[in-house]
mmCIF file of C-alpha atoms and ligand atoms in Angstrom:
data_model
loop_
_atom_site.group_PDB
_atom_site.id
_atom_site.type_symbol
_atom_site.label_atom_id
_atom_site.label_comp_id
_atom_site.label_asym_id
_atom_site.label_seq_id
_atom_site.Cartn_x
_atom_site.Cartn_y
_atom_site.Cartn_z
ATOM 1 C CA MET U 1 46.302 56.978 9.017
ATOM 2 C CA PRO U 2 48.737 54.301 7.828
ATOM 3 C CA LEU U 3 47.735 51.558 5.452
ATOM 4 C CA THR U 4 46.166 48.522 7.077
ATOM 5 C CA ALA U 5 46.247 45.223 5.165
ATOM 6 C CA THR U 6 43.918 42.383 6.088
ATOM 7 C CA PRO U 7 44.930 39.112 4.403
ATOM 8 C CA ILE U 8 42.454 37.351 2.106
ATOM 9 C CA LEU U 9 44.399 34.063 1.835
ATOM 10 C CA PRO U 10 47.208 33.329 4.314
ATOM 11 C CA ARG U 11 49.926 34.067 1.739
ATOM 12 C CA PHE U 12 48.095 36.052 -0.942
ATOM 13 C CA GLY U 13 45.789 39.043 -1.371
ATOM 14 C CA ALA U 14 44.808 41.742 1.123
ATOM 15 C CA GLU U 15 41.927 44.114 1.709
ATOM 16 C CA CYS U 16 43.589 47.481 2.311
ATOM 17 C CA SER U 17 42.360 50.640 3.975
ATOM 18 C CA GLY U 18 43.648 53.763 5.694
ATOM 19 C CA LEU U 19 44.907 55.778 2.701
ATOM 20 C CA ASP U 20 42.999 58.422 0.778
ATOM 21 C CA LEU U 21 43.828 57.542 -2.824
ATOM 22 C CA THR U 22 42.147 60.645 -4.244
ATOM 23 C CA LYS U 23 44.949 62.835 -2.853
ATOM 24 C CA PRO U 24 48.616 62.929 -3.874
ATOM 25 C CA LEU U 25 50.510 60.384 -1.754
ATOM 26 C CA SER U 26 53.682 61.121 0.221
ATOM 27 C CA PRO U 27 56.746 58.966 -0.594
ATOM 28 C CA GLU U 28 56.153 57.186 2.717
ATOM 29 C CA GLU U 29 52.556 56.355 1.735
ATOM 30 C CA VAL U 30 53.658 55.145 -1.692
ATOM 31 C CA LYS U 31 56.105 52.844 0.057
ATOM 32 C CA GLN U 32 53.312 51.496 2.252
ATOM 33 C CA VAL U 33 51.476 50.521 -0.925
ATOM 34 C CA THR U 34 54.514 48.919 -2.617
ATOM 35 C CA ASP U 35 55.399 47.067 0.611
ATOM 36 C CA ALA U 36 51.847 45.699 0.829
ATOM 37 C CA MET U 37 51.990 44.758 -2.862
ATOM 38 C CA ASP U 38 55.329 42.985 -2.442
ATOM 39 C CA LYS U 39 53.946 40.987 0.421
ATOM 40 C CA TRP U 40 50.412 40.248 -0.770
ATOM 41 C CA GLY U 41 50.584 40.514 -4.586
ATOM 42 C CA ILE U 42 46.997 41.838 -4.782
ATOM 43 C CA CYS U 43 45.631 44.833 -2.854
ATOM 44 C CA VAL U 44 41.917 45.617 -2.773
ATOM 45 C CA PHE U 45 40.917 49.190 -1.884
ATOM 46 C CA ARG U 46 37.157 49.617 -1.388
ATOM 47 C CA ASP U 47 35.059 52.647 -2.243
ATOM 48 C CA THR U 48 37.980 54.888 -3.194
ATOM 49 C CA GLY U 49 35.909 57.682 -4.728
ATOM 50 C CA MET U 50 38.591 58.079 -7.416
ATOM 51 C CA THR U 51 38.019 59.921 -10.681
ATOM 52 C CA ASN U 52 39.737 59.039 -13.973
ATOM 53 C CA GLU U 53 42.377 61.698 -13.317
ATOM 54 C CA GLN U 54 43.037 60.537 -9.757
ATOM 55 C CA HIS U 55 43.276 56.947 -10.972
ATOM 56 C CA VAL U 56 45.943 57.923 -13.512
ATOM 57 C CA GLU U 57 47.812 60.198 -11.093
ATOM 58 C CA PHE U 58 47.897 57.573 -8.349
ATOM 59 C CA SER U 59 49.120 54.954 -10.845
ATOM 60 C CA ARG U 60 52.040 57.123 -11.953
ATOM 61 C CA ASN U 61 53.604 56.555 -8.504
ATOM 62 C CA PHE U 62 54.538 53.062 -9.694
ATOM 63 C CA GLY U 63 56.153 53.732 -13.068
ATOM 64 C CA TYR U 64 55.477 54.432 -16.721
ATOM 65 C CA LEU U 65 51.871 53.840 -17.781
ATOM 66 C CA GLU U 66 51.264 51.885 -20.965
ATOM 67 C CA ARG U 67 49.049 53.603 -23.475
ATOM 68 C CA VAL U 68 46.203 52.338 -25.603
ATOM 69 C CA PRO U 69 47.258 51.872 -29.236
ATOM 70 C CA LYS U 70 46.475 54.687 -31.570
ATOM 71 C CA ARG U 71 44.230 53.820 -34.477
ATOM 72 C CA GLU U 72 43.545 56.242 -37.236
ATOM 73 C CA GLY U 73 40.085 57.719 -37.070
ATOM 74 C CA GLN U 74 38.950 55.709 -34.052
ATOM 75 C CA ARG U 75 36.954 57.491 -31.394
ATOM 76 C CA MET U 76 37.689 56.514 -27.805
ATOM 77 C CA ARG U 77 35.216 56.177 -24.952
ATOM 78 C CA LEU U 78 37.706 57.136 -22.258
ATOM 79 C CA PRO U 79 39.400 60.522 -21.993
ATOM 80 C CA CYS U 80 43.076 59.510 -22.084
ATOM 81 C CA ARG U 81 45.261 56.834 -23.571
ATOM 82 C CA GLU U 82 46.538 55.724 -20.136
ATOM 83 C CA LEU U 83 43.082 54.296 -19.396
ATOM 84 C CA PHE U 84 42.449 50.881 -20.965
ATOM 85 C CA ASP U 85 38.798 50.170 -21.460
ATOM 86 C CA ALA U 86 37.918 46.873 -19.752
ATOM 87 C CA SER U 87 34.173 47.385 -20.169
ATOM 88 C CA ASN U 88 31.565 45.720 -22.355
ATOM 89 C CA LEU U 89 30.546 49.125 -23.722
ATOM 90 C CA ASN U 90 30.973 50.776 -27.107
ATOM 91 C CA VAL U 91 32.254 54.318 -27.648
ATOM 92 C CA ASP U 92 28.789 55.709 -26.896
ATOM 93 C CA GLY U 93 28.634 53.927 -23.546
ATOM 94 C CA GLU U 94 26.052 51.365 -24.693
ATOM 95 C CA ILE U 95 26.476 47.609 -24.356
ATOM 96 C CA THR U 96 28.402 46.485 -27.397
ATOM 97 C CA GLN U 97 26.515 44.335 -29.891
ATOM 98 C CA ASP U 98 29.604 43.722 -31.977
ATOM 99 C CA LYS U 99 30.008 39.935 -32.225
ATOM 100 C CA ALA U 100 33.717 40.275 -32.904
ATOM 101 C CA ALA U 101 34.226 42.480 -29.832
ATOM 102 C CA ILE U 102 32.298 40.011 -27.686
ATOM 103 C CA GLN U 103 34.356 37.129 -29.028
ATOM 104 C CA TYR U 104 37.566 39.054 -28.550
ATOM 105 C CA ARG U 105 36.831 39.743 -24.916
ATOM 106 C CA LYS U 106 36.309 36.076 -24.174
ATOM 107 C CA GLY U 107 40.095 36.001 -23.826
ATOM 108 C CA ASP U 108 39.701 37.764 -20.450
ATOM 109 C CA ARG U 109 38.005 34.696 -19.040
ATOM 110 C CA LEU U 110 41.206 32.686 -19.406
ATOM 111 C CA TRP U 111 43.858 32.832 -16.690
ATOM 112 C CA HIS U 112 46.419 35.373 -17.854
ATOM 113 C CA THR U 113 48.856 38.125 -16.960
ATOM 114 C CA ASP U 114 48.542 41.473 -18.707
ATOM 115 C CA SER U 115 50.902 42.177 -21.602
ATOM 116 C CA ALA U 116 52.885 38.923 -21.250
ATOM 117 C CA PHE U 117 52.997 39.005 -25.056
ATOM 118 C CA LEU U 118 55.118 42.162 -25.064
ATOM 119 C CA GLU U 119 58.863 42.249 -24.617
ATOM 120 C CA LYS U 120 58.538 44.516 -21.596
ATOM 121 C CA ARG U 121 56.140 42.992 -19.150
ATOM 122 C CA THR U 122 53.552 44.737 -17.017
ATOM 123 C CA SER U 123 54.219 44.990 -13.305
ATOM 124 C CA TYR U 124 51.095 46.464 -11.714
ATOM 125 C CA SER U 125 47.631 46.656 -13.224
ATOM 126 C CA LEU U 126 45.215 48.968 -11.417
ATOM 127 C CA LEU U 127 41.563 48.277 -12.212
ATOM 128 C CA LEU U 128 38.870 50.699 -11.040
ATOM 129 C CA ALA U 129 35.171 49.779 -11.100
ATOM 130 C CA HIS U 130 32.800 52.455 -12.396
ATOM 131 C CA GLN U 131 29.651 50.385 -12.986
ATOM 132 C CA VAL U 132 29.103 46.718 -12.156
ATOM 133 C CA PRO U 133 26.461 44.109 -13.071
ATOM 134 C CA SER U 134 23.940 43.118 -10.407
ATOM 135 C CA LYS U 135 25.262 39.563 -10.486
ATOM 136 C CA GLY U 136 28.626 37.990 -11.423
ATOM 137 C CA GLY U 137 31.478 39.857 -13.076
ATOM 138 C CA GLU U 138 33.930 39.184 -10.261
ATOM 139 C CA THR U 139 37.652 38.918 -10.986
ATOM 140 C CA TRP U 140 39.730 35.903 -9.955
ATOM 141 C CA PHE U 141 43.370 35.944 -8.857
ATOM 142 C CA ALA U 142 45.961 33.156 -8.534
ATOM 143 C CA ASP U 143 49.182 33.133 -6.479
ATOM 144 C CA THR U 144 52.106 32.133 -8.718
ATOM 145 C CA ARG U 145 54.718 32.450 -5.927
ATOM 146 C CA SER U 146 53.115 30.023 -3.481
ATOM 147 C CA ALA U 147 52.212 27.714 -6.365
ATOM 148 C CA TYR U 148 55.857 27.698 -7.433
ATOM 149 C CA GLU U 149 57.106 27.061 -3.887
ATOM 150 C CA ASP U 150 54.799 24.065 -3.550
ATOM 151 C CA LEU U 151 56.083 22.325 -6.713
ATOM 152 C CA SER U 152 58.249 19.236 -6.286
ATOM 153 C CA GLU U 153 62.004 19.809 -6.194
ATOM 154 C CA GLU U 154 62.229 17.746 -9.355
ATOM 155 C CA MET U 155 59.789 19.997 -11.200
ATOM 156 C CA LYS U 156 61.536 23.141 -9.930
ATOM 157 C CA ALA U 157 64.842 21.817 -11.253
ATOM 158 C CA PHE U 158 63.252 20.974 -14.604
ATOM 159 C CA LEU U 159 61.728 24.458 -14.966
ATOM 160 C CA GLU U 160 64.764 26.413 -13.819
ATOM 161 C CA ASP U 161 66.110 27.649 -17.160
ATOM 162 C CA LYS U 162 63.059 27.153 -19.334
ATOM 163 C CA ILE U 163 61.845 30.001 -21.508
ATOM 164 C CA GLY U 164 58.192 30.534 -22.394
ATOM 165 C CA ILE U 165 57.160 31.840 -25.814
ATOM 166 C CA ASN U 166 54.196 34.198 -25.548
ATOM 167 C CA SER U 167 51.785 35.477 -28.150
ATOM 168 C CA LEU U 168 48.693 37.623 -27.988
ATOM 169 C CA TRP U 169 47.180 35.633 -30.849
ATOM 170 C CA TRP U 170 47.672 32.333 -29.053
ATOM 171 C CA SER U 171 45.430 33.468 -26.188
ATOM 172 C CA ARG U 172 42.842 34.673 -28.690
ATOM 173 C CA LYS U 173 42.977 31.261 -30.338
ATOM 174 C CA MET U 174 42.538 29.555 -26.950
ATOM 175 C CA ALA U 175 39.447 31.726 -26.446
ATOM 176 C CA GLY U 176 37.957 30.441 -29.702
ATOM 177 C CA ALA U 177 39.320 32.710 -32.463
ATOM 178 C CA ASP U 178 40.217 30.919 -35.666
ATOM 179 C CA ILE U 179 43.920 31.656 -36.249
ATOM 180 C CA PRO U 180 46.251 28.970 -37.645
ATOM 181 C CA ASP U 181 49.460 28.245 -35.696
ATOM 182 C CA GLU U 182 51.516 29.099 -38.794
ATOM 183 C CA GLU U 183 50.046 32.572 -38.813
ATOM 184 C CA ILE U 184 50.720 33.047 -35.091
ATOM 185 C CA GLU U 185 54.335 32.131 -35.632
ATOM 186 C CA THR U 186 54.778 34.973 -38.127
ATOM 187 C CA ARG U 187 53.505 37.493 -35.530
ATOM 188 C CA PHE U 188 55.409 39.068 -32.666
ATOM 189 C CA LEU U 189 56.491 36.542 -30.019
ATOM 190 C CA ALA U 190 57.802 37.522 -26.585
ATOM 191 C CA LYS U 191 60.167 35.272 -24.653
ATOM 192 C CA HIS U 192 60.110 35.258 -20.855
ATOM 193 C CA PRO U 193 61.612 32.795 -18.354
ATOM 194 C CA LEU U 194 58.968 30.467 -16.889
ATOM 195 C CA VAL U 195 60.465 31.030 -13.436
ATOM 196 C CA HIS U 196 61.836 34.320 -12.195
ATOM 197 C CA VAL U 197 62.708 35.986 -8.918
ATOM 198 C CA HIS U 198 60.007 38.455 -7.915
ATOM 199 C CA LYS U 199 62.093 41.529 -7.167
ATOM 200 C CA GLY U 200 60.054 43.059 -4.374
ATOM 201 C CA SER U 201 59.921 39.915 -2.261
ATOM 202 C CA GLY U 202 62.887 37.831 -3.385
ATOM 203 C CA ARG U 203 60.486 34.887 -3.772
ATOM 204 C CA LYS U 204 60.461 32.907 -7.004
ATOM 205 C CA ALA U 205 57.323 32.915 -9.131
ATOM 206 C CA LEU U 206 56.023 31.098 -12.178
ATOM 207 C CA PHE U 207 55.429 33.332 -15.156
ATOM 208 C CA ILE U 208 52.885 31.583 -17.334
ATOM 209 C CA ALA U 209 49.620 32.681 -18.811
ATOM 210 C CA ALA U 210 47.059 32.189 -21.519
ATOM 211 C CA HIS U 211 49.570 33.899 -23.795
ATOM 212 C CA THR U 212 52.235 31.221 -23.226
ATOM 213 C CA MET U 213 52.176 29.124 -26.360
ATOM 214 C CA ASP U 214 55.352 27.036 -26.286
ATOM 215 C CA ILE U 215 58.388 26.270 -24.183
ATOM 216 C CA GLU U 216 61.680 26.857 -25.923
ATOM 217 C CA GLY U 217 63.562 23.667 -26.698
ATOM 218 C CA MET U 218 60.596 21.411 -25.859
ATOM 219 C CA GLU U 219 58.594 19.443 -28.352
ATOM 220 C CA LYS U 220 55.413 21.487 -29.008
ATOM 221 C CA GLU U 221 52.836 19.045 -27.656
ATOM 222 C CA LYS U 222 54.893 18.288 -24.539
ATOM 223 C CA GLY U 223 55.489 21.988 -23.897
ATOM 224 C CA ARG U 224 51.810 22.812 -24.303
ATOM 225 C CA GLU U 225 50.810 19.999 -21.990
ATOM 226 C CA LEU U 226 53.222 21.290 -19.355
ATOM 227 C CA ILE U 227 51.858 24.841 -19.706
ATOM 228 C CA ARG U 228 48.319 23.512 -19.205
ATOM 229 C CA GLU U 229 49.469 21.513 -16.171
ATOM 230 C CA LEU U 230 51.216 24.483 -14.586
ATOM 231 C CA ILE U 231 48.215 26.756 -15.081
ATOM 232 C CA ALA U 232 45.980 24.067 -13.542
ATOM 233 C CA HIS U 233 48.404 23.760 -10.630
ATOM 234 C CA CYS U 234 48.464 27.532 -9.945
ATOM 235 C CA THR U 235 44.712 27.881 -10.114
ATOM 236 C CA GLN U 236 43.809 25.306 -7.468
ATOM 237 C CA PRO U 237 41.527 26.634 -4.711
ATOM 238 C CA GLN U 238 44.314 27.093 -2.150
ATOM 239 C CA TYR U 239 46.002 29.635 -4.456
ATOM 240 C CA THR U 240 42.950 31.553 -5.682
ATOM 241 C CA PHE U 241 40.262 33.969 -4.542
ATOM 242 C CA SER U 242 37.783 36.270 -6.256
ATOM 243 C CA VAL U 243 36.928 39.914 -5.745
ATOM 244 C CA THR U 244 33.306 41.000 -5.962
ATOM 245 C CA TRP U 245 33.215 44.578 -7.191
ATOM 246 C CA HIS U 246 31.288 47.660 -6.190
ATOM 247 C CA PRO U 247 31.624 51.026 -7.948
ATOM 248 C CA GLY U 248 34.693 52.882 -6.659
ATOM 249 C CA ASP U 249 36.647 49.740 -5.760
ATOM 250 C CA LEU U 250 40.239 49.630 -6.976
ATOM 251 C CA VAL U 251 42.273 46.444 -7.197
ATOM 252 C CA ILE U 252 46.016 46.508 -7.836
ATOM 253 C CA TRP U 253 47.569 43.261 -8.970
ATOM 254 C CA ASP U 254 51.215 42.492 -9.576
ATOM 255 C CA ASN U 255 51.386 40.545 -12.830
ATOM 256 C CA LEU U 256 54.858 39.314 -11.946
ATOM 257 C CA CYS U 257 53.565 37.196 -9.058
ATOM 258 C CA SER U 258 49.941 36.461 -10.005
ATOM 259 C CA MET U 259 47.527 35.488 -12.752
ATOM 260 C CA HIS U 260 43.957 36.712 -13.098
ATOM 261 C CA ARG U 261 40.794 36.160 -15.073
ATOM 262 C CA GLY U 262 37.352 37.724 -15.401
ATOM 263 C CA GLY U 263 34.273 35.867 -14.153
ATOM 264 C CA ASP U 264 31.041 35.394 -16.100
ATOM 265 C CA PHE U 265 28.150 37.816 -16.094
ATOM 266 C CA ASP U 266 25.241 38.696 -18.344
ATOM 267 C CA PHE U 267 27.460 40.389 -20.914
ATOM 268 C CA GLU U 268 24.694 41.138 -23.392
ATOM 269 C CA HIS U 269 22.282 42.815 -20.982
ATOM 270 C CA GLN U 270 24.246 44.278 -18.073
ATOM 271 C CA LYS U 271 26.748 47.095 -18.192
ATOM 272 C CA ARG U 272 30.150 46.509 -16.635
ATOM 273 C CA ASP U 273 32.371 49.571 -16.813
ATOM 274 C CA MET U 274 35.929 48.870 -15.628
ATOM 275 C CA ARG U 275 38.955 51.009 -16.427
ATOM 276 C CA ARG U 276 42.574 50.003 -16.073
ATOM 277 C CA THR U 277 45.968 51.617 -15.864
ATOM 278 C CA THR U 278 48.970 49.428 -16.536
ATOM 279 C CA VAL U 279 52.525 49.975 -15.293
ATOM 280 C CA ARG U 280 55.520 48.848 -17.326
ATOM 281 C CA GLU U 281 58.051 46.698 -15.514
ATOM 282 C CA GLY U 282 61.308 48.368 -14.486
ATOM 283 C CA THR U 283 60.254 51.981 -15.108
ATOM 284 C CA GLU U 284 60.553 54.954 -12.769
ATOM 285 C CA PRO U 285 57.656 56.675 -11.006
ATOM 286 C CA HIS U 286 56.083 59.516 -12.977
ATOM 287 C CA MET U 287 58.003 58.572 -16.081
ATOM 288 C CA MET U 288 56.393 59.999 -19.195
ATOM 289 C CA GLU U 289 57.186 59.288 -22.797
ATOM 290 C CA THR U 290 56.125 60.693 -26.053
ATOM 291 C CA GLY U 291 55.723 58.588 -29.161
ATOM 292 C CA ASP U 292 53.883 55.316 -29.341
ATOM 293 C CA ASP U 293 54.011 52.203 -27.226
ATOM 294 C CA PRO U 294 54.886 48.860 -28.845
ATOM 295 C CA TYR U 295 51.137 48.188 -28.756
ATOM 296 C CA THR U 296 50.513 50.500 -31.659
ATOM 297 C CA GLU U 297 52.920 48.658 -33.918
ATOM 298 C CA LEU U 298 51.694 45.268 -32.728
ATOM 299 C CA PHE U 299 48.103 46.118 -33.492
ATOM 300 C CA SER U 300 48.766 47.829 -36.781
ATOM 301 C CA SER U 301 49.971 44.419 -38.003
ATOM 302 C CA SER U 302 47.277 42.398 -36.274
ATOM 303 C CA PRO U 303 45.267 39.751 -38.119
ATOM 304 C CA LYS U 304 41.829 40.943 -39.172
ATOM 305 C CA VAL U 305 40.081 38.632 -36.749
ATOM 306 C CA VAL U 306 40.940 40.845 -33.799
ATOM 307 C CA ASP U 307 41.402 44.151 -35.568
ATOM 308 C CA ILE U 308 37.989 45.463 -34.733
ATOM 309 C CA GLN U 309 36.528 48.832 -34.005
ATOM 310 C CA GLY U 310 36.058 49.403 -30.304
ATOM 311 C CA ALA U 311 37.670 46.154 -29.227
ATOM 312 C CA ARG U 312 39.789 46.195 -26.181
ATOM 313 C CA ALA U 313 43.114 46.408 -27.827
ATOM 314 C CA ASP U 314 45.479 44.989 -25.236
ATOM 315 C CA GLY U 315 44.810 41.317 -25.457
ATOM 316 C CA ARG U 316 43.572 40.644 -21.976
HETATM 317 C C1 OGA D 1 42.051 43.279 -17.094
HETATM 318 C C2 OGA D 1 41.255 42.060 -16.875
HETATM 319 C C3 OGA D 1 39.285 41.159 -15.871
HETATM 320 C C4 OGA D 1 38.014 41.726 -15.367
HETATM 321 O O1 OGA D 1 41.501 44.379 -16.950
HETATM 322 O O2 OGA D 1 43.249 43.137 -17.383
HETATM 323 O O3 OGA D 1 41.704 40.977 -17.185
HETATM 324 O O4 OGA D 1 37.393 41.054 -14.524
HETATM 325 N N1 OGA D 1 40.076 42.228 -16.306
HETATM 326 O O5 OGA D 1 37.634 42.818 -15.823
HETATM 327 MN MN1 MN D 2 43.885 41.195 -17.699
#
């Protein structure tokens, strides 16, 4: 059966069905998925029945999968480094009581794109629900192509060659962590154009996120105000929707034409077990690498405030 996509908003997001994602996909089926992604930006597949292995295998159709940083002596909850732990659980599968981990994860509640703080951006993120709270814990998505298209011509012209400066630590600071600007500026900064052409669709998109700290060549306060304004513009109701999860649901989002954020839930009492694979922009399907991802280096030099046992180590 071919893939069927039912739009969620007129220009953004689709509920998809018709493919069995637990089985290896034919090249034609993979293309159906990438075509739907290019058009809709977010694809929601319900009740997939996928295991960890099937999740990873399916994800490899879209490129190289980023890997969780290696930390000496740290046990991992999940069986392979291609699975990022987006849960509120510790390595033993219990709700984490670690104040630092809880604080660190508050960053997920800000509008962001995954890995915008790395030099090589993330294209697709594929998040699979394993266990969900009885209430809340939805994920929100925002359409950065339509939001760009609806800007005034004057604003589009102003943004055309502007470069955003992105930092993992900036988003942590925005979420309440106490890190001085001077310290952030000594850490790794990634530069990405604020506007780019989304390859799969040829449409232009804004590329801004909680990680975007400054705009190159703009006075800091003015740049930061503009970043706040653009995020507020993109996250207006006409550009956003939320997904309510059930175990087995898989959502693929294209970070290069969307932003996302986690919704609230009773973090301290309800388990939410979500696992994510993350595809690196511009890489080939089934590409494998040995050695470490830039994450490992980034986190080995991370300020103490976020260098915590069991914390989700990818800055979402
Ligand atoms: C992520 C993320 C939000 C959520 O996995 O990258 O931001 O709702 N998740 O779990
Ligand atoms: Mn994220």
